[in-house]
């Protein structure tokens, strides 16, 4: 967690009267945010929001603006709720105070709601704050760490209260213009993450999938998404790894659907809650379909099940921000080796190129996922180092390699504060 500054005051004050106003976030440095986050940690400290039977919460009115609609979503789910105003006397609890007062403050639902909304608002504004110009590298690193700490605190508060967790689900709408002037519209449900269970990260839409969806819609031909069928008339087989909320699969389905034919689109993930949310998102985006255009399946990269429909190769595999553990790149490579269509000889003895795997990675330079993108290049070799001179050898064997890598800058208002851009890898078969 983010370290407390040396000047941190152990006095615990009511959050509604002590947390800095978010509208002035651009004037606040990391040490002041550190004090505020430390105070929240000390107040709640994994304590459930319950009040001892002998104590009663005071009745109060709260009014103070903490959120406005002009702030872009940071890439995390940030509930756009009605502005809550608070007007309250300054309440503080020191180490010498009776513990009853601390229990009252901790269990006060209005204070708790204020903290949750303040943290949500801070995270939504964190992109511009953490990447502000003219700040030193040390300050930038501390700001990125502060943002991650705020996310962890928010997850902890929400996980303590299942009802609050449900209330903080948010519907996100996306519009992606295509090369022919059509706009692909997608609506997704994002849910809060669990601090303890990293496998449920797919409950939210991550910036990598948003950026990749935008590029796909701008140039569908580059990603082989212009026709639902192949040259031989068979349906295109599309697979999304770590589909999460299903953005890439839904975008592909909207690009490929036609009145007479459709591709075979499969969205996969691991966590049961993620799969449930994924299915709901597909129904939301295709409410009038007689049958779902996207098939949802569980796929564990570490111990994959290659029974139907994973028993046939795929022409196109996509994955966005699916590497957030040192082993993931290795597991994913093993899956793609089994699932991606191999090149096949043609009449002129020149093999077809086979399937393609597009992988989008966020470039994170701080936090728990720092440098994770390097694992992709350590697992997949570069095509330039492979035996391309043996392309006409009918006895050749094939290996996966990076055919192309594109560096993308960060989009304003999209993504986490610790993301400094994205790498898009085109991975395919080359001789070995």
CSV table of N, CA and C in Angstrom, one decimal, residues 60-170:
chain,number,residue,atom,x,y,z
A,60,UNK,N,-28.1,13.6,10.9
A,60,UNK,CA,-27.4,14.8,10.4
A,60,UNK,C,-27.9,15.0,8.9
A,61,UNK,N,-27.7,16.2,8.4
A,61,UNK,CA,-27.9,16.5,7.0
A,61,UNK,C,-26.5,16.8,6.4
A,62,UNK,N,-26.3,16.3,5.2
A,62,UNK,CA,-25.0,16.4,4.5
A,62,UNK,C,-25.2,17.1,3.2
A,63,UNK,N,-24.4,18.1,2.9
A,63,UNK,CA,-24.4,18.8,1.6
A,63,UNK,C,-23.1,19.4,1.3
A,64,UNK,N,-22.4,18.8,0.2
A,64,UNK,CA,-21.2,19.3,-0.3
A,64,UNK,C,-20.9,18.6,-1.6
A,65,UNK,N,-20.7,19.4,-2.7
A,65,UNK,CA,-20.4,18.8,-4.0
A,65,UNK,C,-19.1,18.0,-4.1
A,66,UNK,N,-19.2,16.8,-4.6
A,66,UNK,CA,-17.9,16.0,-4.7
A,66,UNK,C,-17.8,15.4,-6.1
A,67,UNK,N,-18.8,15.5,-7.0
A,67,UNK,CA,-18.7,14.9,-8.3
A,67,UNK,C,-19.4,15.7,-9.3
A,68,UNK,N,-18.8,15.8,-10.5
A,68,UNK,CA,-19.5,16.4,-11.6
A,68,UNK,C,-19.4,15.6,-12.9
A,69,UNK,N,-20.3,15.9,-13.9
A,69,UNK,CA,-20.4,15.1,-15.1
A,69,UNK,C,-19.4,15.4,-16.1
A,70,UNK,N,-18.5,16.4,-15.9
A,70,UNK,CA,-17.6,16.8,-16.9
A,70,UNK,C,-16.3,16.0,-16.9
A,71,UNK,N,-16.2,15.1,-15.9
A,71,UNK,CA,-14.9,14.3,-15.8
A,71,UNK,C,-15.0,13.0,-16.6
A,72,UNK,N,-14.1,12.8,-17.5
A,72,UNK,CA,-14.1,11.5,-18.3
A,72,UNK,C,-13.8,10.3,-17.5
A,73,UNK,N,-14.4,9.2,-17.9
A,73,UNK,CA,-14.1,7.9,-17.2
A,73,UNK,C,-12.7,7.5,-17.3
A,74,UNK,N,-12.1,7.1,-16.3
A,74,UNK,CA,-10.6,6.8,-16.3
A,74,UNK,C,-10.3,5.4,-16.9
A,75,UNK,N,-11.4,4.6,-17.2
A,75,UNK,CA,-11.1,3.3,-17.7
A,75,UNK,C,-11.6,2.3,-16.7
A,76,UNK,N,-11.7,2.7,-15.4
A,76,UNK,CA,-12.4,1.9,-14.4
A,76,UNK,C,-13.8,2.3,-14.4
A,77,UNK,N,-14.6,1.4,-13.8
A,77,UNK,CA,-16.1,1.7,-13.7
A,77,UNK,C,-16.2,2.8,-12.6
A,78,UNK,N,-16.7,3.9,-13.0
A,78,UNK,CA,-17.0,5.0,-12.0
A,78,UNK,C,-18.4,5.4,-12.1
A,79,UNK,N,-19.2,5.0,-11.1
A,79,UNK,CA,-20.6,5.2,-11.1
A,79,UNK,C,-20.9,6.7,-11.2
A,80,UNK,N,-21.8,7.1,-12.2
A,80,UNK,CA,-22.2,8.5,-12.4
A,80,UNK,C,-23.5,8.6,-11.6
A,81,UNK,N,-23.4,8.9,-10.3
A,81,UNK,CA,-24.5,9.0,-9.5
A,81,UNK,C,-24.9,10.5,-9.3
A,82,UNK,N,-26.0,10.8,-8.8
A,82,UNK,CA,-26.4,12.2,-8.5
A,82,UNK,C,-25.4,12.8,-7.5
A,83,UNK,N,-25.1,14.1,-7.7
A,83,UNK,CA,-24.2,14.7,-6.8
A,83,UNK,C,-24.8,14.7,-5.4
A,84,UNK,N,-23.9,14.4,-4.4
A,84,UNK,CA,-24.3,14.5,-3.1
A,84,UNK,C,-23.6,15.6,-2.4
A,85,UNK,N,-24.4,16.5,-1.7
A,85,UNK,CA,-23.9,17.6,-1.0
A,85,UNK,C,-23.9,17.4,0.5
A,86,UNK,N,-22.8,17.8,1.1
A,86,UNK,CA,-22.7,17.6,2.5
A,86,UNK,C,-22.4,18.9,3.2
A,87,UNK,N,-23.0,19.2,4.3
A,87,UNK,CA,-22.7,20.3,5.1
A,87,UNK,C,-22.7,19.8,6.6
A,88,UNK,N,-21.6,19.8,7.2
A,88,UNK,CA,-21.5,19.1,8.5
A,88,UNK,C,-20.5,19.8,9.4
A,89,UNK,N,-20.7,19.7,10.7
A,89,UNK,CA,-19.8,20.1,11.6
A,89,UNK,C,-18.5,19.3,11.6
A,90,UNK,N,-17.4,19.9,12.0
A,90,UNK,CA,-16.1,19.2,12.0
A,90,UNK,C,-16.1,18.2,13.1
A,91,UNK,N,-16.1,16.9,12.8
A,91,UNK,CA,-16.1,15.8,13.8
A,91,UNK,C,-14.7,15.1,13.7
A,92,UNK,N,-14.0,15.0,14.8
A,92,UNK,CA,-12.7,14.3,14.8
A,92,UNK,C,-12.7,13.3,16.0
A,93,UNK,N,-11.8,12.3,15.8
A,93,UNK,CA,-11.6,11.3,16.8
A,93,UNK,C,-10.2,11.1,17.0
A,94,UNK,N,-9.6,11.3,18.2
A,94,UNK,CA,-8.2,11.2,18.5
A,94,UNK,C,-8.0,9.9,19.2
A,95,UNK,N,-6.7,9.5,19.4
A,95,UNK,CA,-6.4,8.3,20.1
A,95,UNK,C,-6.9,8.3,21.5
A,96,UNK,N,-7.1,9.4,22.1
A,96,UNK,CA,-7.6,9.5,23.5
A,96,UNK,C,-9.1,9.5,23.6
A,97,UNK,N,-9.8,9.6,22.5
A,97,UNK,CA,-11.2,9.7,22.5
A,97,UNK,C,-11.8,8.3,22.9
A,98,UNK,N,-13.0,8.3,23.3
A,98,UNK,CA,-13.7,7.1,23.6
A,98,UNK,C,-13.9,6.3,22.3
A,99,UNK,N,-13.6,5.0,22.4
A,99,UNK,CA,-13.8,4.1,21.2
A,99,UNK,C,-15.2,4.2,20.6
A,100,UNK,N,-16.2,4.5,21.5
A,100,UNK,CA,-17.5,4.6,21.0
A,100,UNK,C,-17.6,5.6,19.8
A,101,UNK,N,-17.0,6.7,20.0
A,101,UNK,CA,-17.1,7.8,19.0
A,101,UNK,C,-16.5,7.3,17.6
A,102,UNK,N,-15.4,6.5,17.7
A,102,UNK,CA,-14.8,6.0,16.5
A,102,UNK,C,-15.7,4.9,15.9
A,103,UNK,N,-16.4,4.1,16.7
A,103,UNK,CA,-17.3,3.2,16.1
A,103,UNK,C,-18.5,3.9,15.4
A,104,UNK,N,-18.9,5.0,16.0
A,104,UNK,CA,-20.0,5.7,15.4
A,104,UNK,C,-19.6,6.3,14.0
A,105,UNK,N,-18.4,6.9,14.0
A,105,UNK,CA,-17.9,7.4,12.8
A,105,UNK,C,-17.7,6.4,11.7
A,106,UNK,N,-17.2,5.2,12.1
A,106,UNK,CA,-16.9,4.1,11.2
A,106,UNK,C,-18.2,3.5,10.6
A,107,UNK,N,-19.2,3.5,11.4
A,107,UNK,CA,-20.5,2.8,11.0
A,107,UNK,C,-21.5,3.8,10.4
A,108,UNK,N,-21.2,5.1,10.4
A,108,UNK,CA,-22.1,6.1,9.8
A,108,UNK,C,-22.2,5.8,8.3
A,109,UNK,N,-23.4,5.4,7.8
A,109,UNK,CA,-23.5,5.1,6.4
A,109,UNK,C,-23.3,6.3,5.5
A,110,UNK,N,-23.6,7.5,6.0
A,110,UNK,CA,-23.4,8.7,5.2
A,110,UNK,C,-21.9,9.0,5.0
A,111,UNK,N,-21.1,8.8,6.0
A,111,UNK,CA,-19.7,9.0,5.9
A,111,UNK,C,-19.1,7.9,5.0
A,112,UNK,N,-19.6,6.7,5.1
A,112,UNK,CA,-19.1,5.6,4.3
A,112,UNK,C,-19.4,5.9,2.8
A,113,UNK,N,-20.6,6.3,2.6
A,113,UNK,CA,-21.1,6.6,1.2
A,113,UNK,C,-20.2,7.8,0.6
A,114,UNK,N,-19.9,8.8,1.5
A,114,UNK,CA,-19.1,9.9,1.0
A,114,UNK,C,-17.7,9.4,0.6
A,115,UNK,N,-17.1,8.5,1.4
A,115,UNK,CA,-15.8,8.0,1.1
A,115,UNK,C,-15.8,7.3,-0.2
A,116,UNK,N,-16.8,6.4,-0.4
A,116,UNK,CA,-16.9,5.6,-1.6
A,116,UNK,C,-17.0,6.5,-2.8
A,117,UNK,N,-17.8,7.5,-2.7
A,117,UNK,CA,-18.0,8.4,-3.8
A,117,UNK,C,-16.8,9.3,-4.1
A,118,UNK,N,-16.1,9.7,-3.0
A,118,UNK,CA,-14.9,10.5,-3.1
A,118,UNK,C,-13.8,9.7,-3.8
A,119,UNK,N,-13.6,8.4,-3.4
A,119,UNK,CA,-12.6,7.6,-4.0
A,119,UNK,C,-12.9,7.3,-5.4
A,120,UNK,N,-14.2,7.1,-5.7
A,120,UNK,CA,-14.6,6.9,-7.1
A,120,UNK,C,-14.3,8.1,-8.0
A,121,UNK,N,-14.7,9.3,-7.4
A,121,UNK,CA,-14.4,10.5,-8.1
A,121,UNK,C,-12.9,10.8,-8.3
A,122,UNK,N,-12.1,10.4,-7.3
A,122,UNK,CA,-10.7,10.6,-7.4
A,122,UNK,C,-10.1,9.7,-8.5
A,123,UNK,N,-10.5,8.4,-8.5
A,123,UNK,CA,-10.0,7.5,-9.5
A,123,UNK,C,-10.4,8.0,-10.9
A,124,UNK,N,-11.6,8.5,-11.1
A,124,UNK,CA,-12.1,9.0,-12.4
A,124,UNK,C,-11.2,10.2,-12.9
A,125,UNK,N,-10.7,11.0,-11.9
A,125,UNK,CA,-9.9,12.2,-12.3
A,125,UNK,C,-8.4,11.9,-12.3
A,126,UNK,N,-8.0,10.6,-11.9
A,126,UNK,CA,-6.6,10.3,-11.6
A,126,UNK,C,-5.7,10.4,-12.8
A,127,UNK,N,-6.3,10.2,-14.0
A,127,UNK,CA,-5.5,10.1,-15.2
A,127,UNK,C,-4.7,11.4,-15.4
A,128,UNK,N,-5.5,12.5,-15.4
A,128,UNK,CA,-4.9,13.9,-15.6
A,128,UNK,C,-4.0,14.2,-14.4
A,129,UNK,N,-4.4,13.9,-13.2
A,129,UNK,CA,-3.6,14.2,-12.0
A,129,UNK,C,-2.2,13.5,-12.0
A,130,UNK,N,-2.3,12.2,-12.3
A,130,UNK,CA,-1.1,11.3,-12.2
A,130,UNK,C,-0.1,11.6,-13.3
A,131,UNK,N,-0.6,12.1,-14.4
A,131,UNK,CA,0.3,12.3,-15.6
A,131,UNK,C,0.4,13.8,-15.9
A,132,UNK,N,0.2,14.7,-14.9
A,132,UNK,CA,0.3,16.1,-15.0
A,132,UNK,C,1.7,16.5,-15.5
A,133,UNK,N,1.8,17.6,-16.3
A,133,UNK,CA,3.0,18.1,-16.8
A,133,UNK,C,3.8,18.8,-15.7
A,134,UNK,N,5.1,18.8,-15.9
A,134,UNK,CA,6.1,19.6,-15.1
A,134,UNK,C,6.1,19.1,-13.6
A,135,UNK,N,5.9,17.7,-13.5
A,135,UNK,CA,6.2,17.2,-12.1
A,135,UNK,C,7.4,16.2,-12.2
A,136,UNK,N,8.1,16.1,-11.1
A,136,UNK,CA,9.3,15.3,-11.1
A,136,UNK,C,8.9,13.8,-11.2
A,137,UNK,N,9.8,12.9,-11.6
A,137,UNK,CA,9.6,11.5,-11.7
A,137,UNK,C,9.2,10.9,-10.4
A,138,UNK,N,9.8,11.3,-9.3
A,138,UNK,CA,9.5,10.8,-8.0
A,138,UNK,C,8.0,11.1,-7.6
A,139,UNK,N,7.6,12.4,-7.9
A,139,UNK,CA,6.3,12.7,-7.6
A,139,UNK,C,5.3,12.0,-8.5
A,140,UNK,N,5.7,11.8,-9.8
A,140,UNK,CA,4.8,11.0,-10.7
A,140,UNK,C,4.6,9.6,-10.2
A,141,UNK,N,5.7,9.0,-9.8
A,141,UNK,CA,5.7,7.6,-9.3
A,141,UNK,C,4.8,7.5,-8.0
A,142,UNK,N,4.9,8.5,-7.1
A,142,UNK,CA,4.1,8.5,-5.9
A,142,UNK,C,2.6,8.7,-6.2
A,143,UNK,N,2.4,9.5,-7.2
A,143,UNK,CA,1.0,9.7,-7.6
A,143,UNK,C,0.4,8.4,-8.2
A,144,UNK,N,1.1,7.7,-9.0
A,144,UNK,CA,0.6,6.4,-9.5
A,144,UNK,C,0.4,5.4,-8.4
A,145,UNK,N,1.3,5.4,-7.4
A,145,UNK,CA,1.1,4.5,-6.3
A,145,UNK,C,-0.2,4.9,-5.5
A,146,UNK,N,-0.4,6.2,-5.3
A,146,UNK,CA,-1.5,6.7,-4.6
A,146,UNK,C,-2.8,6.2,-5.3
A,147,UNK,N,-2.9,6.3,-6.6
A,147,UNK,CA,-4.0,5.9,-7.4
A,147,UNK,C,-4.3,4.4,-7.1
A,148,UNK,N,-3.3,3.6,-7.2
A,148,UNK,CA,-3.5,2.2,-7.0
A,148,UNK,C,-4.0,1.9,-5.5
A,149,UNK,N,-3.5,2.6,-4.6
A,149,UNK,CA,-3.9,2.5,-3.2
A,149,UNK,C,-5.4,2.9,-3.1
A,150,UNK,N,-5.8,3.9,-3.7
A,150,UNK,CA,-7.2,4.4,-3.7
A,150,UNK,C,-8.1,3.3,-4.2
A,151,UNK,N,-7.6,2.6,-5.3
A,151,UNK,CA,-8.4,1.5,-5.9
A,151,UNK,C,-8.5,0.4,-5.0
A,152,UNK,N,-7.4,0.0,-4.3
A,152,UNK,CA,-7.5,-1.1,-3.3
A,152,UNK,C,-8.4,-0.8,-2.1
A,153,UNK,N,-8.4,0.5,-1.6
A,153,UNK,CA,-9.2,0.9,-0.5
A,153,UNK,C,-10.7,0.8,-1.0
A,154,UNK,N,-11.0,1.3,-2.2
A,154,UNK,CA,-12.4,1.2,-2.7
A,154,UNK,C,-12.8,-0.2,-2.8
A,155,UNK,N,-12.0,-1.1,-3.4
A,155,UNK,CA,-12.4,-2.5,-3.5
A,155,UNK,C,-12.7,-3.1,-2.1
A,156,UNK,N,-11.9,-2.7,-1.1
A,156,UNK,CA,-12.0,-3.3,0.2
A,156,UNK,C,-13.4,-2.8,0.8
A,157,UNK,N,-13.7,-1.5,0.7
A,157,UNK,CA,-14.9,-1.0,1.2
A,157,UNK,C,-16.1,-1.7,0.5
A,158,UNK,N,-16.1,-1.8,-0.8
A,158,UNK,CA,-17.2,-2.4,-1.5
A,158,UNK,C,-17.4,-3.9,-1.2
A,159,UNK,N,-16.2,-4.6,-1.0
A,159,UNK,CA,-16.3,-6.0,-0.7
A,159,UNK,C,-16.9,-6.3,0.7
A,160,UNK,N,-16.8,-5.3,1.6
A,160,UNK,CA,-17.4,-5.4,2.9
A,160,UNK,C,-18.9,-5.3,2.9
A,161,UNK,N,-19.4,-4.8,1.9
A,161,UNK,CA,-20.9,-4.5,1.8
A,161,UNK,C,-21.4,-5.0,0.5
A,162,UNK,N,-22.0,-6.2,0.4
A,162,UNK,CA,-22.4,-6.7,-0.9
A,162,UNK,C,-23.5,-5.8,-1.5
A,163,UNK,N,-24.4,-5.3,-0.7
A,163,UNK,CA,-25.4,-4.4,-1.2
A,163,UNK,C,-24.8,-3.2,-1.9
A,164,UNK,N,-23.8,-2.6,-1.3
A,164,UNK,CA,-23.2,-1.5,-1.8
A,164,UNK,C,-22.4,-1.8,-3.1
A,165,UNK,N,-21.9,-3.0,-3.2
A,165,UNK,CA,-21.2,-3.5,-4.3
A,165,UNK,C,-22.1,-3.6,-5.5
A,166,UNK,N,-23.4,-4.1,-5.3
A,166,UNK,CA,-24.3,-4.1,-6.4
A,166,UNK,C,-24.7,-2.7,-6.9
A,167,UNK,N,-24.8,-1.8,-5.9
A,167,UNK,CA,-25.2,-0.4,-6.3
A,167,UNK,C,-24.2,0.2,-7.1
A,168,UNK,N,-22.9,-0.2,-7.0
A,168,UNK,CA,-21.9,0.5,-7.8
A,168,UNK,C,-21.6,-0.1,-9.1
A,169,UNK,N,-22.4,-1.1,-9.6
A,169,UNK,CA,-22.3,-1.5,-11.0
A,169,UNK,C,-22.7,-0.3,-11.8
A,170,UNK,N,-22.1,-0.3,-13.0
A,170,UNK,CA,-22.4,0.9,-13.9
A,170,UNK,C,-22.5,0.4,-15.3
